[in-house]
Amino acid sequence: MGNAQDEFTRRRAADYLGEIDPGNKDAIAALVELTRNVGNQGYTRETAASSLKEILTVDQMPFVVTKLKNYSKFYPSSYSVIWYCAQSLSYPEFYQAWHRW
């Protein structure tokens, strides 16, 4: 998916990944990568973030927070996913995820 040449293909991939069953590790990892690494394609990043919130389970939220925390100040879509996770995790769980390398 990271090799897709155009925004339309990446955006459609993000849509399809959001339709996969909740908790699918491969889909979540791919959506995290799309949320982090699509260059200036803001709509694709937003679609990936939205799809991620649809299939993300609570036990996977610490992983996602750790992966997206460095992007939250640059991309509102990453921040929205982190905020979504913060509302579902306990404070100690979120704190540990945020401060994990």
mmCIF file of N, CA and C in Angstrom:
data_model
loop_
_atom_site.group_PDB
_atom_site.id
_atom_site.type_symbol
_atom_site.label_atom_id
_atom_site.label_comp_id
_atom_site.label_asym_id
_atom_site.label_seq_id
_atom_site.Cartn_x
_atom_site.Cartn_y
_atom_site.Cartn_z
ATOM 1 N N MET A 1 0.814 -1.182 0.000
ATOM 2 C CA MET A 1 0.000 0.000 0.000
ATOM 3 C C MET A 1 0.863 1.253 0.000
ATOM 4 N N GLY A 2 2.009 1.206 0.646
ATOM 5 C CA GLY A 2 2.890 2.352 0.664
ATOM 6 C C GLY A 2 3.441 2.681 -0.705
ATOM 7 N N ASN A 3 3.322 1.748 -1.661
ATOM 8 C CA ASN A 3 3.831 1.976 -3.001
ATOM 9 C C ASN A 3 2.782 2.537 -3.955
ATOM 10 N N ALA A 4 1.560 2.707 -3.501
ATOM 11 C CA ALA A 4 0.509 3.226 -4.376
ATOM 12 C C ALA A 4 0.907 4.604 -4.868
ATOM 13 N N GLN A 5 0.726 4.845 -6.160
ATOM 14 C CA GLN A 5 1.223 6.064 -6.773
ATOM 15 C C GLN A 5 0.292 7.264 -6.633
ATOM 16 N N ASP A 6 -0.978 7.051 -6.476
ATOM 17 C CA ASP A 6 -1.867 8.200 -6.456
ATOM 18 C C ASP A 6 -2.733 8.220 -5.203
ATOM 19 N N GLU A 7 -3.194 9.399 -4.885
ATOM 20 C CA GLU A 7 -3.992 9.576 -3.677
ATOM 21 C C GLU A 7 -5.285 8.774 -3.719
ATOM 22 N N PHE A 8 -5.909 8.682 -4.864
ATOM 23 C CA PHE A 8 -7.173 7.952 -4.967
ATOM 24 C C PHE A 8 -6.995 6.497 -4.530
ATOM 25 N N THR A 9 -5.932 5.861 -4.984
ATOM 26 C CA THR A 9 -5.677 4.467 -4.640
ATOM 27 C C THR A 9 -5.455 4.320 -3.139
ATOM 28 N N ARG A 10 -4.687 5.210 -2.561
ATOM 29 C CA ARG A 10 -4.432 5.150 -1.121
ATOM 30 C C ARG A 10 -5.701 5.408 -0.322
ATOM 31 N N ARG A 11 -6.493 6.371 -0.767
ATOM 32 C CA ARG A 11 -7.737 6.694 -0.060
ATOM 33 C C ARG A 11 -8.696 5.510 -0.103
ATOM 34 N N ARG A 12 -8.826 4.876 -1.259
ATOM 35 C CA ARG A 12 -9.703 3.700 -1.387
ATOM 36 C C ARG A 12 -9.187 2.559 -0.510
ATOM 37 N N ALA A 13 -7.878 2.386 -0.469
ATOM 38 C CA ALA A 13 -7.304 1.350 0.388
ATOM 39 C C ALA A 13 -7.656 1.618 1.845
ATOM 40 N N ALA A 14 -7.573 2.862 2.267
ATOM 41 C CA ALA A 14 -7.931 3.216 3.646
ATOM 42 C C ALA A 14 -9.402 2.922 3.916
ATOM 43 N N ASP A 15 -10.264 3.223 2.939
ATOM 44 C CA ASP A 15 -11.692 2.908 3.085
ATOM 45 C C ASP A 15 -11.913 1.411 3.245
ATOM 46 N N TYR A 16 -11.285 0.630 2.392
ATOM 47 C CA TYR A 16 -11.456 -0.823 2.441
ATOM 48 C C TYR A 16 -10.905 -1.419 3.730
ATOM 49 N N LEU A 17 -9.771 -0.913 4.181
ATOM 50 C CA LEU A 17 -9.199 -1.418 5.430
ATOM 51 C C LEU A 17 -10.126 -1.132 6.606
ATOM 52 N N GLY A 18 -10.860 -0.039 6.540
ATOM 53 C CA GLY A 18 -11.809 0.293 7.593
ATOM 54 C C GLY A 18 -13.014 -0.621 7.631
ATOM 55 N N GLU A 19 -13.213 -1.383 6.584
ATOM 56 C CA GLU A 19 -14.333 -2.315 6.526
ATOM 57 C C GLU A 19 -13.961 -3.711 7.023
ATOM 58 N N ILE A 20 -12.692 -3.918 7.297
ATOM 59 C CA ILE A 20 -12.221 -5.204 7.804
ATOM 60 C C ILE A 20 -12.653 -5.332 9.260
ATOM 61 N N ASP A 21 -12.751 -6.546 9.723
ATOM 62 C CA ASP A 21 -13.247 -6.776 11.076
ATOM 63 C C ASP A 21 -12.412 -6.055 12.127
ATOM 64 N N PRO A 22 -13.072 -5.592 13.193
ATOM 65 C CA PRO A 22 -12.355 -4.896 14.260
ATOM 66 C C PRO A 22 -11.234 -5.752 14.839
ATOM 67 N N GLY A 23 -10.122 -5.103 15.091
ATOM 68 C CA GLY A 23 -8.993 -5.786 15.712
ATOM 69 C C GLY A 23 -8.021 -6.432 14.759
ATOM 70 N N ASN A 24 -8.257 -6.349 13.455
ATOM 71 C CA ASN A 24 -7.355 -6.973 12.496
ATOM 72 C C ASN A 24 -5.997 -6.261 12.555
ATOM 73 N N LYS A 25 -4.981 -6.968 13.030
ATOM 74 C CA LYS A 25 -3.669 -6.370 13.258
ATOM 75 C C LYS A 25 -3.023 -5.834 11.982
ATOM 76 N N ASP A 26 -3.157 -6.565 10.893
ATOM 77 C CA ASP A 26 -2.551 -6.126 9.642
ATOM 78 C C ASP A 26 -3.210 -4.850 9.125
ATOM 79 N N ALA A 27 -4.540 -4.793 9.220
ATOM 80 C CA ALA A 27 -5.260 -3.602 8.774
ATOM 81 C C ALA A 27 -4.906 -2.394 9.643
ATOM 82 N N ILE A 28 -4.803 -2.609 10.939
ATOM 83 C CA ILE A 28 -4.463 -1.509 11.845
ATOM 84 C C ILE A 28 -3.050 -1.002 11.565
ATOM 85 N N ALA A 29 -2.120 -1.905 11.381
ATOM 86 C CA ALA A 29 -0.747 -1.496 11.061
ATOM 87 C C ALA A 29 -0.693 -0.720 9.749
ATOM 88 N N ALA A 30 -1.432 -1.168 8.745
ATOM 89 C CA ALA A 30 -1.451 -0.467 7.461
ATOM 90 C C ALA A 30 -2.085 0.916 7.597
ATOM 91 N N LEU A 31 -3.149 1.022 8.373
ATOM 92 C CA LEU A 31 -3.801 2.315 8.574
ATOM 93 C C LEU A 31 -2.920 3.278 9.367
ATOM 94 N N VAL A 32 -2.189 2.756 10.329
ATOM 95 C CA VAL A 32 -1.242 3.607 11.061
ATOM 96 C C VAL A 32 -0.204 4.151 10.096
ATOM 97 N N GLU A 33 0.311 3.308 9.215
ATOM 98 C CA GLU A 33 1.296 3.771 8.238
ATOM 99 C C GLU A 33 0.715 4.808 7.284
ATOM 100 N N LEU A 34 -0.520 4.600 6.860
ATOM 101 C CA LEU A 34 -1.153 5.597 5.995
ATOM 102 C C LEU A 34 -1.363 6.912 6.735
ATOM 103 N N THR A 35 -1.710 6.831 8.001
ATOM 104 C CA THR A 35 -1.916 8.039 8.789
ATOM 105 C C THR A 35 -0.605 8.792 8.970
ATOM 106 N N ARG A 36 0.494 8.074 9.019
ATOM 107 C CA ARG A 36 1.807 8.686 9.226
ATOM 108 C C ARG A 36 2.505 9.108 7.935
ATOM 109 N N ASN A 37 2.360 8.345 6.866
ATOM 110 C CA ASN A 37 3.277 8.480 5.729
ATOM 111 C C ASN A 37 2.608 8.663 4.371
ATOM 112 N N VAL A 38 1.774 9.639 4.217
ATOM 113 C CA VAL A 38 1.188 9.849 2.891
ATOM 114 C C VAL A 38 1.543 11.220 2.326
ATOM 115 N N GLY A 39 2.594 11.809 2.806
ATOM 116 C CA GLY A 39 3.028 13.093 2.271
ATOM 117 C C GLY A 39 1.990 14.182 2.502
ATOM 118 N N ASN A 40 1.690 14.928 1.463
ATOM 119 C CA ASN A 40 0.762 16.047 1.568
ATOM 120 C C ASN A 40 -0.680 15.668 1.263
ATOM 121 N N GLN A 41 -0.990 14.420 1.296
ATOM 122 C CA GLN A 41 -2.328 13.947 0.938
ATOM 123 C C GLN A 41 -3.213 13.907 2.176
ATOM 124 N N GLY A 42 -3.693 15.079 2.570
ATOM 125 C CA GLY A 42 -4.465 15.219 3.792
ATOM 126 C C GLY A 42 -5.751 14.425 3.806
ATOM 127 N N TYR A 43 -6.443 14.356 2.673
ATOM 128 C CA TYR A 43 -7.699 13.619 2.651
ATOM 129 C C TYR A 43 -7.460 12.130 2.871
ATOM 130 N N THR A 44 -6.396 11.598 2.326
ATOM 131 C CA THR A 44 -6.052 10.192 2.540
ATOM 132 C C THR A 44 -5.731 9.953 4.008
ATOM 133 N N ARG A 45 -4.983 10.867 4.603
ATOM 134 C CA ARG A 45 -4.631 10.752 6.016
ATOM 135 C C ARG A 45 -5.895 10.775 6.878
ATOM 136 N N GLU A 46 -6.840 11.652 6.563
ATOM 137 C CA GLU A 46 -8.102 11.733 7.313
ATOM 138 C C GLU A 46 -8.921 10.457 7.152
ATOM 139 N N THR A 47 -8.962 9.927 5.942
ATOM 140 C CA THR A 47 -9.702 8.684 5.697
ATOM 141 C C THR A 47 -9.087 7.532 6.474
ATOM 142 N N ALA A 48 -7.761 7.455 6.476
ATOM 143 C CA ALA A 48 -7.075 6.387 7.219
ATOM 144 C C ALA A 48 -7.351 6.519 8.714
ATOM 145 N N ALA A 49 -7.314 7.730 9.236
ATOM 146 C CA ALA A 49 -7.572 7.944 10.661
ATOM 147 C C ALA A 49 -9.003 7.551 11.014
ATOM 148 N N SER A 50 -9.934 7.924 10.174
ATOM 149 C CA SER A 50 -11.336 7.577 10.417
ATOM 150 C C SER A 50 -11.536 6.061 10.394
ATOM 151 N N SER A 51 -10.942 5.406 9.420
ATOM 152 C CA SER A 51 -11.044 3.942 9.328
ATOM 153 C C SER A 51 -10.373 3.278 10.527
ATOM 154 N N LEU A 52 -9.262 3.829 10.949
ATOM 155 C CA LEU A 52 -8.549 3.291 12.100
ATOM 156 C C LEU A 52 -9.424 3.326 13.347
ATOM 157 N N LYS A 53 -10.113 4.423 13.563
ATOM 158 C CA LYS A 53 -10.980 4.532 14.739
ATOM 159 C C LYS A 53 -12.148 3.549 14.669
ATOM 160 N N GLU A 54 -12.539 3.163 13.484
ATOM 161 C CA GLU A 54 -13.651 2.218 13.334
ATOM 162 C C GLU A 54 -13.266 0.789 13.704
ATOM 163 N N ILE A 55 -12.030 0.383 13.430
ATOM 164 C CA ILE A 55 -11.662 -1.021 13.665
ATOM 165 C C ILE A 55 -10.722 -1.226 14.846
ATOM 166 N N LEU A 56 -10.288 -0.158 15.467
ATOM 167 C CA LEU A 56 -9.347 -0.238 16.573
ATOM 168 C C LEU A 56 -10.027 -0.789 17.823
ATOM 169 N N THR A 57 -9.357 -1.716 18.491
ATOM 170 C CA THR A 57 -9.859 -2.237 19.757
ATOM 171 C C THR A 57 -9.022 -1.653 20.897
ATOM 172 N N VAL A 58 -9.560 -1.667 22.088
ATOM 173 C CA VAL A 58 -8.901 -1.047 23.237
ATOM 174 C C VAL A 58 -7.516 -1.648 23.490
ATOM 175 N N ASP A 59 -7.370 -2.943 23.321
ATOM 176 C CA ASP A 59 -6.066 -3.554 23.588
ATOM 177 C C ASP A 59 -5.003 -3.153 22.570
ATOM 178 N N GLN A 60 -5.398 -2.620 21.428
ATOM 179 C CA GLN A 60 -4.439 -2.176 20.414
ATOM 180 C C GLN A 60 -4.135 -0.678 20.501
ATOM 181 N N MET A 61 -4.875 0.028 21.303
ATOM 182 C CA MET A 61 -4.705 1.483 21.403
ATOM 183 C C MET A 61 -3.320 1.919 21.890
ATOM 184 N N PRO A 62 -2.718 1.243 22.882
ATOM 185 C CA PRO A 62 -1.368 1.667 23.276
ATOM 186 C C PRO A 62 -0.361 1.617 22.119
ATOM 187 N N PHE A 63 -0.436 0.581 21.300
ATOM 188 C CA PHE A 63 0.436 0.478 20.120
ATOM 189 C C PHE A 63 0.237 1.677 19.192
ATOM 190 N N VAL A 64 -1.008 2.023 18.942
ATOM 191 C CA VAL A 64 -1.327 3.122 18.024
ATOM 192 C C VAL A 64 -0.864 4.457 18.597
ATOM 193 N N VAL A 65 -1.084 4.674 19.883
ATOM 194 C CA VAL A 65 -0.637 5.920 20.518
ATOM 195 C C VAL A 65 0.873 6.060 20.387
ATOM 196 N N THR A 66 1.585 4.983 20.659
ATOM 197 C CA THR A 66 3.045 5.006 20.565
ATOM 198 C C THR A 66 3.507 5.330 19.142
ATOM 199 N N LYS A 67 2.840 4.770 18.156
ATOM 200 C CA LYS A 67 3.227 4.984 16.761
ATOM 201 C C LYS A 67 2.883 6.379 16.245
ATOM 202 N N LEU A 68 1.791 6.964 16.732
ATOM 203 C CA LEU A 68 1.331 8.244 16.176
ATOM 204 C C LEU A 68 1.712 9.470 16.997
ATOM 205 N N LYS A 69 2.230 9.288 18.190
ATOM 206 C CA LYS A 69 2.446 10.431 19.079
ATOM 207 C C LYS A 69 3.359 11.504 18.474
ATOM 208 N N ASN A 70 4.367 11.114 17.732
ATOM 209 C CA ASN A 70 5.285 12.098 17.156
ATOM 210 C C ASN A 70 4.698 12.835 15.953
ATOM 211 N N TYR A 71 3.555 12.391 15.482
ATOM 212 C CA TYR A 71 2.917 13.017 14.323
ATOM 213 C C TYR A 71 1.744 13.899 14.725
ATOM 214 N N SER A 72 1.344 13.823 15.992
ATOM 215 C CA SER A 72 0.130 14.519 16.431
ATOM 216 C C SER A 72 0.257 16.025 16.359
ATOM 217 N N LYS A 73 1.457 16.562 16.502
ATOM 218 C CA LYS A 73 1.605 18.012 16.435
ATOM 219 C C LYS A 73 1.623 18.526 14.997
ATOM 220 N N PHE A 74 1.832 17.640 14.045
ATOM 221 C CA PHE A 74 1.869 18.039 12.643
ATOM 222 C C PHE A 74 0.576 17.744 11.892
ATOM 223 N N TYR A 75 -0.107 16.682 12.301
ATOM 224 C CA TYR A 75 -1.277 16.235 11.548
ATOM 225 C C TYR A 75 -2.491 16.088 12.469
ATOM 226 N N PRO A 76 -3.520 16.862 12.240
ATOM 227 C CA PRO A 76 -4.728 16.760 13.066
ATOM 228 C C PRO A 76 -5.347 15.365 13.060
ATOM 229 N N SER A 77 -5.190 14.635 11.980
ATOM 230 C CA SER A 77 -5.762 13.285 11.926
ATOM 231 C C SER A 77 -5.092 12.363 12.944
ATOM 232 N N SER A 78 -3.771 12.480 13.107
ATOM 233 C CA SER A 78 -3.076 11.688 14.121
ATOM 234 C C SER A 78 -3.530 12.092 15.515
ATOM 235 N N TYR A 79 -3.674 13.387 15.719
ATOM 236 C CA TYR A 79 -4.153 13.877 17.009
ATOM 237 C C TYR A 79 -5.546 13.336 17.313
ATOM 238 N N SER A 80 -6.416 13.287 16.304
ATOM 239 C CA SER A 80 -7.782 12.809 16.536
ATOM 240 C C SER A 80 -7.799 11.335 16.941
ATOM 241 N N VAL A 81 -6.914 10.540 16.366
ATOM 242 C CA VAL A 81 -6.833 9.123 16.743
ATOM 243 C C VAL A 81 -6.293 9.003 18.174
ATOM 244 N N ILE A 82 -5.290 9.782 18.501
ATOM 245 C CA ILE A 82 -4.733 9.744 19.856
ATOM 246 C C ILE A 82 -5.783 10.189 20.873
ATOM 247 N N TRP A 83 -6.533 11.216 20.547
ATOM 248 C CA TRP A 83 -7.588 11.680 21.446
ATOM 249 C C TRP A 83 -8.654 10.598 21.623
ATOM 250 N N TYR A 84 -8.993 9.931 20.547
ATOM 251 C CA TYR A 84 -9.952 8.818 20.603
ATOM 252 C C TYR A 84 -9.448 7.737 21.562
ATOM 253 N N CYS A 85 -8.164 7.419 21.468
ATOM 254 C CA CYS A 85 -7.574 6.415 22.353
ATOM 255 C C CYS A 85 -7.547 6.906 23.798
ATOM 256 N N ALA A 86 -7.226 8.173 24.003
ATOM 257 C CA ALA A 86 -7.154 8.732 25.352
ATOM 258 C C ALA A 86 -8.503 8.652 26.058
ATOM 259 N N GLN A 87 -9.570 8.751 25.311
ATOM 260 C CA GLN A 87 -10.901 8.677 25.897
ATOM 261 C C GLN A 87 -11.283 7.250 26.283
ATOM 262 N N SER A 88 -10.592 6.268 25.732
ATOM 263 C CA SER A 88 -10.926 4.864 25.990
ATOM 264 C C SER A 88 -9.975 4.184 26.967
ATOM 265 N N LEU A 89 -8.759 4.675 27.067
ATOM 266 C CA LEU A 89 -7.757 4.063 27.942
ATOM 267 C C LEU A 89 -7.791 4.713 29.325
ATOM 268 N N SER A 90 -7.344 3.976 30.315
ATOM 269 C CA SER A 90 -7.171 4.586 31.631
ATOM 270 C C SER A 90 -5.966 5.521 31.562
ATOM 271 N N TYR A 91 -5.873 6.421 32.528
ATOM 272 C CA TYR A 91 -4.741 7.346 32.518
ATOM 273 C C TYR A 91 -3.400 6.612 32.560
ATOM 274 N N PRO A 92 -3.217 5.620 33.448
ATOM 275 C CA PRO A 92 -1.929 4.918 33.461
ATOM 276 C C PRO A 92 -1.608 4.221 32.131
ATOM 277 N N GLU A 93 -2.611 3.629 31.495
ATOM 278 C CA GLU A 93 -2.372 2.970 30.204
ATOM 279 C C GLU A 93 -1.952 3.980 29.145
ATOM 280 N N PHE A 94 -2.646 5.104 29.090
ATOM 281 C CA PHE A 94 -2.303 6.132 28.110
ATOM 282 C C PHE A 94 -0.916 6.706 28.394
ATOM 283 N N TYR A 95 -0.633 6.976 29.646
ATOM 284 C CA TYR A 95 0.662 7.527 30.033
ATOM 285 C C TYR A 95 1.797 6.601 29.600
ATOM 286 N N GLN A 96 1.639 5.311 29.869
ATOM 287 C CA GLN A 96 2.667 4.344 29.476
ATOM 288 C C GLN A 96 2.839 4.304 27.960
ATOM 289 N N ALA A 97 1.735 4.324 27.221
ATOM 290 C CA ALA A 97 1.819 4.302 25.757
ATOM 291 C C ALA A 97 2.516 5.548 25.233
ATOM 292 N N TRP A 98 2.190 6.689 25.814
ATOM 293 C CA TRP A 98 2.752 7.959 25.349
ATOM 294 C C TRP A 98 4.251 8.027 25.599
ATOM 295 N N HIS A 99 4.693 7.478 26.718
ATOM 296 C CA HIS A 99 6.106 7.585 27.097
ATOM 297 C C HIS A 99 6.935 6.376 26.683
ATOM 298 N N ARG A 100 6.335 5.469 25.952
ATOM 299 C CA ARG A 100 7.049 4.311 25.411
ATOM 300 C C ARG A 100 7.869 4.770 24.215
ATOM 301 N N TRP A 101 9.027 4.176 24.025
ATOM 302 C CA TRP A 101 9.871 4.544 22.872
ATOM 303 C C TRP A 101 9.274 3.969 21.674
#
